[in-house]
Short mmCIF file of C-alpha atoms in Angstrom, two decimals:
data_model
loop_
_atom_site.label_atom_id
_atom_site.label_comp_id
_atom_site.label_asym_id
_atom_site.label_seq_id
_atom_site.Cartn_x
_atom_site.Cartn_y
_atom_site.Cartn_z
CA MET A 24 0.13 -9.81 11.56
CA HIS A 25 0.45 -11.75 8.48
CA PRO A 26 4.12 -13.04 7.25
CA THR A 27 5.75 -10.70 5.19
CA LEU A 28 6.82 -11.73 1.60
CA GLU A 29 10.84 -11.58 2.47
CA THR A 30 9.65 -14.28 5.59
CA LEU A 31 7.94 -16.85 3.28
CA ARG A 32 10.63 -16.46 0.78
CA ARG A 33 13.47 -17.43 2.80
CA ARG A 34 11.01 -20.33 4.25
CA ILE A 35 10.39 -21.38 0.95
CA ALA A 36 13.75 -21.61 -0.25
CA ALA A 37 14.79 -23.65 2.89
CA GLY A 38 12.45 -25.96 2.16
CA GLN A 39 10.10 -24.91 5.33
CA ALA A 40 7.16 -23.89 3.34
CA ARG A 41 5.62 -24.56 0.05
CA ALA A 42 4.40 -21.99 -3.02
CA ASP A 43 1.00 -24.07 -3.68
CA GLU A 44 0.33 -24.23 0.51
CA GLU A 45 0.81 -20.58 0.79
CA MET A 46 -1.30 -20.14 -2.20
CA GLU A 47 -3.75 -21.94 -0.30
CA ARG A 48 -3.70 -19.73 2.45
CA SER A 49 -4.49 -16.53 0.72
CA ILE A 50 -7.29 -18.23 -1.73
CA ALA A 51 -8.83 -19.01 1.89
CA ALA A 52 -8.21 -15.24 2.97
CA ALA A 53 -9.72 -13.64 -0.44
CA GLN A 54 -13.12 -16.09 0.17
CA SER A 55 -13.24 -14.75 3.67
CA PRO A 56 -15.89 -12.04 4.39
CA VAL A 57 -13.36 -9.51 5.32
CA CYS A 58 -12.71 -9.68 1.49
CA ALA A 59 -16.06 -8.58 0.67
CA ALA A 60 -16.07 -6.22 -2.58
CA VAL A 61 -11.91 -6.30 -2.95
CA PHE A 62 -11.85 -8.58 -5.82
CA ARG A 63 -13.22 -7.54 -9.49
CA GLN A 64 -12.36 -11.27 -10.74
CA THR A 65 -10.39 -14.11 -8.85
CA LEU A 66 -7.92 -15.99 -10.66
CA PHE A 67 -7.78 -19.24 -8.18
CA GLY A 68 -7.35 -21.76 -11.31
CA SER A 69 -4.24 -20.01 -12.82
CA ALA A 70 -2.74 -18.77 -9.28
CA ARG A 71 -2.83 -22.53 -8.24
CA GLN A 72 -0.81 -23.30 -11.74
CA GLU A 73 1.31 -20.60 -11.15
CA ALA A 74 2.43 -21.16 -7.68
CA SER A 75 2.78 -24.45 -8.93
CA GLN A 76 5.26 -24.32 -11.71
CA PRO A 77 8.41 -26.13 -11.31
CA GLY A 78 11.12 -23.76 -10.34
CA VAL A 79 9.03 -20.93 -9.20
CA GLN A 80 10.65 -21.29 -6.08
CA GLN A 81 13.89 -19.91 -7.04
CA LEU A 82 12.27 -16.81 -8.63
CA PRO A 83 12.18 -13.60 -6.66
CA LEU A 84 8.39 -13.95 -5.75
CA ALA A 85 8.60 -17.54 -5.23
CA GLY A 86 4.89 -18.29 -6.78
CA LEU A 87 3.38 -16.04 -3.76
CA ALA A 88 -0.14 -14.55 -4.44
CA VAL A 89 -0.10 -10.85 -6.12
CA SER A 90 -3.32 -8.95 -6.96
CA VAL A 91 -3.53 -6.51 -9.78
CA LYS A 92 -5.57 -3.32 -9.61
CA ASP A 93 -8.04 -3.34 -12.46
CA LEU A 94 -6.27 -0.64 -14.36
CA PHE A 95 -3.73 -2.88 -15.91
CA ASP A 96 -3.75 -5.02 -18.97
CA MET A 97 -3.57 -8.54 -18.23
CA GLN A 98 -3.38 -10.92 -21.44
CA GLY A 99 -6.60 -12.39 -22.08
CA LEU A 100 -8.29 -10.31 -19.71
CA ALA A 101 -10.73 -7.19 -20.03
CA THR A 102 -9.30 -4.03 -18.17
CA GLY A 103 -12.51 -2.63 -16.75
CA ALA A 104 -10.78 0.33 -14.81
CA GLY A 105 -13.47 0.13 -11.86
CA SER A 106 -16.62 1.35 -14.48
CA THR A 107 -19.43 -0.63 -16.25
CA ILE A 108 -18.59 2.01 -19.29
CA ARG A 109 -15.72 -0.80 -20.33
CA ALA A 110 -17.52 -3.61 -19.56
CA ALA A 111 -17.48 -4.60 -23.92
CA GLU A 112 -13.90 -3.95 -23.84
CA PRO A 113 -12.23 -6.84 -25.33
CA PRO A 114 -9.54 -8.92 -23.73
CA ALA A 115 -6.12 -7.23 -23.25
CA ALA A 116 -3.45 -8.55 -26.07
CA ALA A 117 -0.70 -8.73 -23.73
CA ASP A 118 0.53 -7.79 -20.34
CA SER A 119 1.12 -4.33 -19.45
CA PRO A 120 4.73 -4.07 -18.57
CA ALA A 121 4.39 -3.72 -14.61
CA VAL A 122 2.16 -7.23 -15.18
CA ALA A 123 5.02 -8.73 -17.49
CA ARG A 124 7.92 -8.06 -14.84
CA LEU A 125 5.58 -9.65 -12.11
CA ARG A 126 4.85 -12.30 -13.81
CA GLN A 127 8.57 -12.85 -15.25
CA ALA A 128 9.31 -12.37 -11.45
CA GLY A 129 7.64 -15.44 -10.53
CA ALA A 130 3.97 -13.71 -9.19
CA ALA A 131 0.72 -15.90 -8.79
CA PHE A 132 -1.99 -13.66 -9.68
CA ILE A 133 -4.95 -14.41 -7.27
CA GLY A 134 -7.22 -11.54 -9.09
CA ARG A 135 -7.95 -8.41 -10.18
CA THR A 136 -8.68 -5.49 -7.17
CA HIS A 137 -11.70 -3.34 -7.23
CA MET A 138 -10.71 0.30 -7.20
CA VAL A 139 -12.30 3.35 -8.04
CA GLU A 140 -13.89 4.26 -11.19
CA PHE A 141 -11.31 5.29 -13.28
CA ALA A 142 -8.87 6.03 -10.73
CA PHE A 143 -10.30 9.61 -9.77
CA SER A 144 -10.68 9.97 -6.14
CA GLY A 145 -8.69 9.21 -2.48
CA VAL A 146 -11.71 7.98 -1.07
CA GLY A 147 -12.07 4.10 -2.30
CA VAL A 148 -15.90 4.71 -2.88
CA ASN A 149 -17.38 2.90 -5.97
CA PRO A 150 -21.06 3.04 -6.42
CA HIS A 151 -21.10 0.25 -9.55
CA PHE A 152 -19.23 -2.69 -7.80
CA GLY A 153 -19.23 -1.58 -4.32
CA THR A 154 -16.48 -0.56 -1.45
CA PRO A 155 -14.13 -2.90 0.25
CA ALA A 156 -14.10 -2.11 4.26
CA ALA A 157 -10.65 -1.05 5.57
CA HIS A 158 -8.62 -3.33 7.53
CA ASP A 159 -5.75 -3.14 9.97
CA GLY A 160 -2.97 -5.12 8.46
CA ARG A 161 -1.30 -5.19 11.65
CA HIS A 162 -3.98 -5.69 14.05
CA GLY A 163 -6.81 -7.05 12.46
CA ALA A 164 -10.04 -6.23 11.49
CA LEU A 165 -11.37 -2.25 12.58
CA PRO A 166 -13.63 -1.77 15.47
CA GLY A 167 -17.04 0.04 14.99
CA PRO A 168 -18.74 0.32 11.72
CA ALA A 169 -17.18 0.02 8.37
CA ARG A 170 -14.60 2.57 6.95
CA VAL A 171 -13.61 3.82 3.81
CA PRO A 172 -10.50 1.98 2.47
CA GLY A 173 -8.98 5.03 0.44
CA GLY A 174 -8.74 5.08 -3.01
CA SER A 175 -8.09 4.73 -5.68
CA SER A 176 -6.03 1.34 -5.13
CA SER A 177 -8.93 0.25 -2.78
CA GLY A 178 -9.09 -3.34 -3.14
CA ALA A 179 -5.35 -3.58 -3.71
CA ALA A 180 -5.01 -2.17 -0.08
CA VAL A 181 -7.63 -4.33 1.63
CA SER A 182 -6.12 -7.66 -0.26
CA VAL A 183 -2.44 -7.19 1.04
CA ALA A 184 -3.99 -6.29 4.72
CA THR A 185 -6.29 -8.86 5.08
CA GLY A 186 -3.35 -11.80 3.74
CA ALA A 187 -5.01 -12.36 0.40
CA ALA A 188 -2.14 -11.21 -1.41
CA HIS A 189 1.72 -10.41 -0.59
CA ILE A 190 1.89 -7.56 -2.98
CA ALA A 191 -1.01 -5.51 -4.73
CA LEU A 192 -0.14 -3.68 -8.08
CA GLY A 193 -1.97 -0.27 -7.84
CA SER A 194 -1.22 3.04 -9.04
CA ASP A 195 -0.51 6.83 -7.04
CA THR A 196 -1.59 9.79 -9.13
CA GLY A 197 -2.41 11.71 -6.30
CA GLY A 198 -2.04 9.41 -3.25
CA SER A 199 -3.64 6.47 -4.45
CA ILE A 200 -1.15 3.83 -3.34
CA ARG A 201 -0.31 5.86 -0.06
CA ILE A 202 -3.67 6.97 1.28
CA PRO A 203 -5.01 3.37 1.36
CA ALA A 204 -1.65 2.06 2.70
CA ALA A 205 -2.26 4.58 5.55
CA LEU A 206 -5.73 3.74 6.44
CA ASN A 207 -5.08 -0.21 6.02
CA GLY A 208 -2.27 -0.11 7.98
CA ILE A 209 0.48 -1.31 5.49
CA VAL A 210 3.16 0.07 3.38
CA GLY A 211 2.89 1.68 0.34
CA PHE A 212 5.75 2.82 -1.92
CA LYS A 213 5.15 5.58 -4.50
CA ASN A 214 8.59 5.34 -6.52
CA THR A 215 9.42 8.43 -9.08
CA ALA A 216 7.05 8.35 -12.03
CA ARG A 217 9.38 7.80 -14.61
CA ARG A 218 11.09 4.85 -12.81
CA VAL A 219 8.36 2.17 -14.06
CA PRO A 220 6.67 2.17 -17.21
CA THR A 221 2.58 3.34 -17.15
CA GLU A 222 1.70 1.45 -20.65
CA GLY A 223 -1.21 -0.81 -20.91
CA ALA A 224 -2.77 1.18 -18.16
CA VAL A 225 -5.86 3.14 -18.28
CA PRO A 226 -4.43 6.63 -17.84
CA LEU A 227 -5.94 9.39 -15.05
CA SER A 228 -2.98 11.47 -15.99
CA THR A 229 -0.24 10.80 -18.40
CA THR A 230 2.07 13.47 -16.28
CA LEU A 231 1.56 12.23 -12.86
CA ASP A 232 0.36 8.52 -12.91
CA THR A 233 3.13 6.09 -11.37
CA ALA A 234 2.45 2.18 -11.18
CA CYS A 235 3.86 1.26 -7.74
CA ALA A 236 2.56 -1.33 -5.27
CA LEU A 237 1.55 -1.91 -1.84
CA THR A 238 2.96 -4.57 0.72
CA ARG A 239 3.23 -5.41 4.22
CA SER A 240 6.70 -4.26 4.80
CA VAL A 241 9.76 -1.70 3.51
CA GLY A 242 11.66 -4.94 2.82
CA ASP A 243 8.93 -6.29 0.90
CA ALA A 244 8.45 -3.06 -1.00
CA ILE A 245 11.97 -2.75 -2.15
CA VAL A 246 11.63 -6.45 -3.36
CA ALA A 247 8.45 -5.30 -5.69
CA HIS A 248 9.92 -1.82 -6.49
CA GLU A 249 13.46 -3.55 -7.81
CA ILE A 250 11.09 -6.22 -9.98
CA LEU A 251 8.60 -3.28 -11.16
CA SER A 252 11.91 -0.80 -12.37
CA ALA A 253 13.78 -3.60 -13.30
CA ARG A 254 16.65 -2.00 -11.27
CA ARG A 255 18.52 -2.61 -8.05
CA VAL A 256 17.92 -0.54 -5.18
CA VAL A 257 21.20 0.54 -3.21
CA ARG A 258 21.49 -0.34 0.18
CA SER A 259 23.01 2.17 2.52
CA PRO A 260 24.60 1.40 5.39
CA ALA A 261 24.33 4.25 7.15
CA ALA A 262 22.47 4.56 10.59
CA LEU A 263 19.83 6.24 11.56
CA PRO A 264 21.62 9.08 13.03
CA ALA A 265 23.48 9.63 10.14
CA TRP A 266 20.47 10.85 7.72
CA ARG A 267 19.19 14.49 7.57
CA LEU A 268 15.58 14.44 8.35
CA ALA A 269 13.19 17.11 8.27
CA VAL A 270 9.35 17.65 9.40
CA PRO A 271 7.81 20.42 7.10
CA THR A 272 5.70 22.59 9.51
CA HIS A 273 3.59 24.22 6.92
CA THR A 274 0.44 22.57 4.82
CA PHE A 275 1.16 19.15 5.90
CA LEU A 276 0.52 19.50 9.98
CA ASP A 277 -2.41 21.83 8.97
CA GLY A 278 -5.84 20.43 10.83
CA LEU A 279 -4.84 17.11 11.91
CA GLU A 280 -7.18 14.57 13.61
CA PRO A 281 -6.24 14.28 17.12
CA ALA A 282 -5.72 10.69 16.65
CA VAL A 283 -3.31 11.15 13.75
CA ALA A 284 -1.45 14.08 15.68
CA THR A 285 -0.86 11.98 18.61
CA ALA A 286 0.31 9.08 16.57
CA PHE A 287 2.74 11.33 14.54
CA GLU A 288 4.05 13.41 17.70
CA ARG A 289 4.47 10.00 19.15
CA THR A 290 6.59 8.55 16.19
CA ILE A 291 8.81 11.25 16.13
CA GLY A 292 9.25 11.40 19.51
CA THR A 293 10.37 7.75 19.56
CA LEU A 294 12.49 8.25 16.49
CA ARG A 295 14.40 11.00 17.97
CA ARG A 296 15.06 9.06 21.28
CA SER A 297 16.45 6.47 18.92
CA GLY A 298 19.11 8.74 17.94
CA ALA A 299 17.35 10.30 14.65
CA GLN A 300 18.31 14.06 13.98
CA ILE A 301 14.95 15.59 12.86
CA THR A 302 14.50 19.45 12.06
CA GLU A 303 11.60 21.38 11.69
CA VAL A 304 11.46 23.34 8.57
CA PRO A 305 8.51 25.38 7.08
CA LEU A 306 8.79 24.41 3.17
CA HIS A 307 6.45 27.88 2.48
CA ALA A 308 6.18 26.39 -0.98
CA THR A 309 3.67 23.98 -0.32
CA GLU A 310 1.48 26.76 0.52
CA GLN A 311 1.65 27.48 -3.41
CA LEU A 312 0.07 24.40 -4.44
CA ALA A 313 -3.54 25.56 -4.93
CA GLU A 314 -2.26 28.09 -6.60
CA VAL A 315 -0.79 26.08 -9.22
CA ASN A 316 -3.45 24.11 -9.66
CA ALA A 317 -5.98 26.67 -9.69
CA THR A 318 -7.48 25.64 -12.99
CA GLY A 319 -7.98 22.24 -12.20
CA GLY A 320 -4.66 20.27 -12.42
CA PHE A 321 -3.12 17.67 -14.82
CA SER A 322 -5.68 15.27 -13.49
CA ALA A 323 -8.62 16.98 -14.73
CA ALA A 324 -7.19 18.07 -18.08
CA GLU A 325 -5.37 14.92 -19.04
CA SER A 326 -8.41 12.71 -17.99
CA TYR A 327 -10.76 15.10 -20.05
CA ALA A 328 -8.70 14.57 -23.18
CA TRP A 329 -8.58 10.89 -22.84
CA HIS A 330 -12.43 10.60 -21.64
CA ARG A 331 -14.39 13.28 -23.91
CA HIS A 332 -15.89 10.95 -26.52
CA LEU A 333 -16.44 8.67 -23.78
CA LEU A 334 -18.54 11.02 -21.71
CA ALA A 335 -19.87 12.13 -25.22
CA ARG A 336 -21.47 8.55 -25.64
CA HIS A 337 -22.16 7.48 -21.89
CA ARG A 338 -21.89 10.55 -19.75
CA ASP A 339 -24.99 9.25 -17.68
CA ARG A 340 -23.17 5.61 -16.69
CA TYR A 341 -20.11 7.61 -14.97
CA ASP A 342 -19.94 7.63 -11.26
CA PRO A 343 -21.52 11.39 -11.00
CA ARG A 344 -18.78 12.46 -8.41
CA VAL A 345 -15.75 11.06 -10.74
CA ARG A 346 -17.74 12.76 -13.76
CA ALA A 347 -17.74 16.06 -12.09
CA ARG A 348 -13.60 15.84 -11.85
CA ILE A 349 -13.05 14.86 -15.15
CA GLU A 350 -15.43 17.68 -16.97
CA ARG A 351 -13.77 20.22 -14.94
CA GLY A 352 -10.95 19.80 -17.74
CA ALA A 353 -13.44 20.91 -20.24
CA GLN A 354 -12.96 24.14 -19.09
CA MET A 355 -9.33 24.60 -19.72
CA THR A 356 -7.87 26.19 -22.65
CA ALA A 357 -4.37 25.34 -23.93
CA ALA A 358 -3.02 28.56 -22.76
CA ASP A 359 -4.48 27.59 -19.15
CA TYR A 360 -2.22 23.87 -19.72
CA ILE A 361 0.71 25.41 -20.92
CA ASP A 362 0.64 27.98 -17.92
CA LEU A 363 0.38 24.83 -15.69
CA LEU A 364 3.37 23.08 -17.23
CA HIS A 365 5.61 26.74 -16.52
CA ALA A 366 3.94 26.95 -12.53
CA ARG A 367 4.88 23.30 -12.14
CA ARG A 368 8.36 23.73 -13.14
CA GLY A 369 8.98 26.78 -11.19
CA TRP A 370 7.26 25.47 -8.10
CA ILE A 371 9.65 22.13 -8.32
CA ALA A 372 12.34 24.53 -8.63
CA ARG A 373 11.12 26.41 -5.08
CA MET A 374 10.60 23.38 -3.50
CA GLU A 375 14.21 21.37 -4.43
CA ALA A 376 15.69 24.97 -2.97
CA ASP A 377 14.15 24.64 0.23
CA MET A 378 14.63 20.97 0.72
CA GLN A 379 18.46 21.18 0.17
CA GLY A 380 20.62 19.78 3.03
CA PHE A 381 17.88 17.12 3.82
CA ASP A 382 17.97 13.29 2.80
CA ALA A 383 14.33 12.76 3.56
CA PHE A 384 11.05 14.82 4.89
CA LEU A 385 8.62 13.08 7.53
CA SER A 386 4.92 13.94 7.51
CA PRO A 387 1.84 12.15 7.83
CA THR A 388 0.60 10.34 5.12
CA VAL A 389 -3.05 11.53 5.74
CA PRO A 390 -4.70 14.26 8.30
CA LEU A 391 -7.45 11.84 9.25
CA THR A 392 -8.24 8.51 9.97
CA ALA A 393 -10.81 6.44 7.88
CA PRO A 394 -14.13 7.83 8.19
CA PRO A 395 -17.21 5.35 8.39
CA LEU A 396 -18.56 4.45 4.75
CA ALA A 397 -22.07 5.47 5.43
CA ASP A 398 -20.91 9.21 5.93
CA VAL A 399 -19.91 9.42 2.13
CA ALA A 400 -21.94 6.74 0.47
CA PRO A 401 -22.73 7.17 -2.88
CA ALA A 402 -26.46 9.25 -3.71
CA ASP A 403 -29.35 6.61 -4.09
CA GLY A 404 -32.24 9.34 -4.59
CA ALA A 405 -33.89 7.97 -1.65
CA ASP A 406 -33.68 11.12 0.18
CA PRO A 407 -32.00 13.94 -1.78
CA ALA A 408 -31.11 15.98 1.94
CA ALA A 409 -29.33 12.88 2.80
CA ASP A 410 -27.26 12.48 -0.72
CA ALA A 411 -26.58 16.04 -0.28
CA ARG A 412 -24.96 15.67 2.93
CA ARG A 413 -23.28 12.59 1.78
CA ASP A 414 -21.52 14.37 -1.36
CA ALA A 415 -20.45 17.24 0.64
CA GLU A 416 -18.86 14.92 3.35
CA PHE A 417 -17.40 12.81 0.30
CA ALA A 418 -15.33 15.96 -1.34
CA ARG A 419 -14.13 17.26 2.28
CA VAL A 420 -13.13 13.95 3.03
CA ASN A 421 -11.37 13.50 -0.50
CA GLY A 422 -9.39 16.77 -0.38
CA LEU A 423 -8.44 15.89 3.23
CA LEU A 424 -6.86 12.77 1.92
CA LEU A 425 -5.33 13.92 -1.08
CA ARG A 426 -3.83 16.98 0.67
CA ASN A 427 -0.54 15.41 1.76
CA THR A 428 0.46 13.09 -0.71
CA SER A 429 -0.20 15.05 -3.83
CA VAL A 430 2.87 17.51 -3.06
CA VAL A 431 4.88 14.62 -3.74
CA ASN A 432 2.60 13.61 -6.91
CA VAL A 433 3.57 17.56 -8.30
CA LEU A 434 6.86 17.50 -7.47
CA ASP A 435 7.73 14.24 -9.14
CA GLY A 436 9.06 12.81 -5.73
CA CYS A 437 8.85 9.44 -4.03
CA ALA A 438 7.51 8.56 -1.02
CA LEU A 439 6.74 5.77 1.49
CA SER A 440 3.73 5.40 3.99
CA LEU A 441 4.55 2.97 6.56
CA PRO A 442 1.86 2.64 9.69
CA CYS A 443 2.85 4.09 13.18
CA HIS A 444 -0.14 3.41 15.07
CA LEU A 445 -0.47 0.85 18.09
CA PRO A 446 -2.91 -1.70 18.76
CA GLY A 447 -6.34 -0.14 19.95
CA GLU A 448 -5.89 2.67 17.21
CA LEU A 449 -7.08 3.53 14.07
CA PRO A 450 -4.30 3.05 11.01
CA VAL A 451 -2.48 5.98 10.86
CA GLY A 452 0.70 6.42 8.05
CA LEU A 453 3.77 7.80 8.59
CA MET A 454 5.25 9.67 4.96
CA VAL A 455 9.18 9.40 4.22
CA TRP A 456 9.54 11.61 0.65
CA GLN A 457 11.91 13.27 -1.12
CA GLY A 458 11.94 14.73 -4.25
CA ALA A 459 12.90 12.88 -7.65
CA MET A 460 15.34 9.92 -8.10
CA ARG A 461 15.65 9.83 -4.25
CA ASP A 462 13.69 6.42 -4.28
CA ASP A 463 17.06 4.51 -2.87
CA ALA A 464 17.33 6.82 0.15
CA VAL A 465 13.48 7.14 0.73
CA LEU A 466 13.44 3.02 0.93
CA ALA A 467 16.77 2.76 3.20
CA VAL A 468 15.11 5.84 5.64
CA GLY A 469 12.26 3.81 5.53
CA LEU A 470 13.94 0.48 6.51
CA LEU A 471 15.36 2.04 9.38
CA ILE A 472 12.22 3.69 10.62
CA GLU A 473 10.48 0.25 10.49
CA LYS A 474 12.95 -1.54 12.62
CA VAL A 475 12.14 1.21 15.42
CA LEU A 476 8.39 1.58 15.00
CA GLN A 477 8.15 -2.55 15.40
CA LYS A 478 9.71 -2.24 19.14
CA GLN A 479 6.68 0.49 20.26
#
């Protein structure tokens, strides 16, 4: 397992490590075969300079490697958003607020990471620039065939899992941080959306978009969140038995792949034996989410509003799978969108009423382990029947990957995914979540759970 950011910061502060030497280790990882298709653009030269700046070791990120999803503006660089359509975009005039906050905190930016085109998929596949293979951040390379990394923050997750970056800036609109965290055996924290500014990032859904990060530990997730949100997380002294935890039995546990069910049940058992008070609750309102999103949801409507002029000029240059989801928004009327706003508000109220009395909820992050990349590869035209089978499998996998995580986005909530698998198992994520502005509680519970699971 690669060292955490917190560990390296302590070693640098004690004079036992140097940021420039750690940067060389990160660059070596970024250049290794396991990082194939991870970076859209590497920034090794400037990263070395940033890691060597006088005084950087006193800053929160101490000159350690940070990657940036190719969705966020970085001054002097073009923002591609995983698409060839933006190849002619001029360099950004300024850093996005999220990048600026990381830079001010002493980040050394090692590169911009690949992503799903325009962030519109949970699988991680990109037909334009290739797809990085999933990697287990706890136990190393995955056995067997190359597997999907999860999306849309695909390269971001693999950059952390392989040791190329200590923090990866990404985004989460329906699960784009937590899904790849789960499939790569690392930690992903989706904060309450309003906590971190999303200006300077290509939007998917202006209602649901969240700027957040992938890390190797919950402690590192707290460091990243404090920087990105420009606030201090309130640390709770409460022990695990003091927290009121619940497992929702509806929606989240439906049709779990056996490997996920085994890891989740084992985790809940381990936590109970460690004193955790865990109650099973139905949360029936989760079953109403499909009805709330029946006309396409916020991502379809809001992405179409942003893309409609680009589509008129460059429709044939989009990933067809992404284009189909964007164009669904063209069918929504203004009345449909207003109905959606009201439906969401009512659904959140019902959810919050059912969630009263609990500090956090525990669920599998996603109901399946990472499937082979070959099963969902983009169409190549060589065999139309095979293309159709892969498209159908892609749609099935994408729907499943987004099912649990998207509940939290529509709730306007916050959630943490942390690994709960054992050596020899494919990565599985445990999602700790709650409603809006409960970030500190989720992170506090996550720290306690992580400590218990590390003893397995």
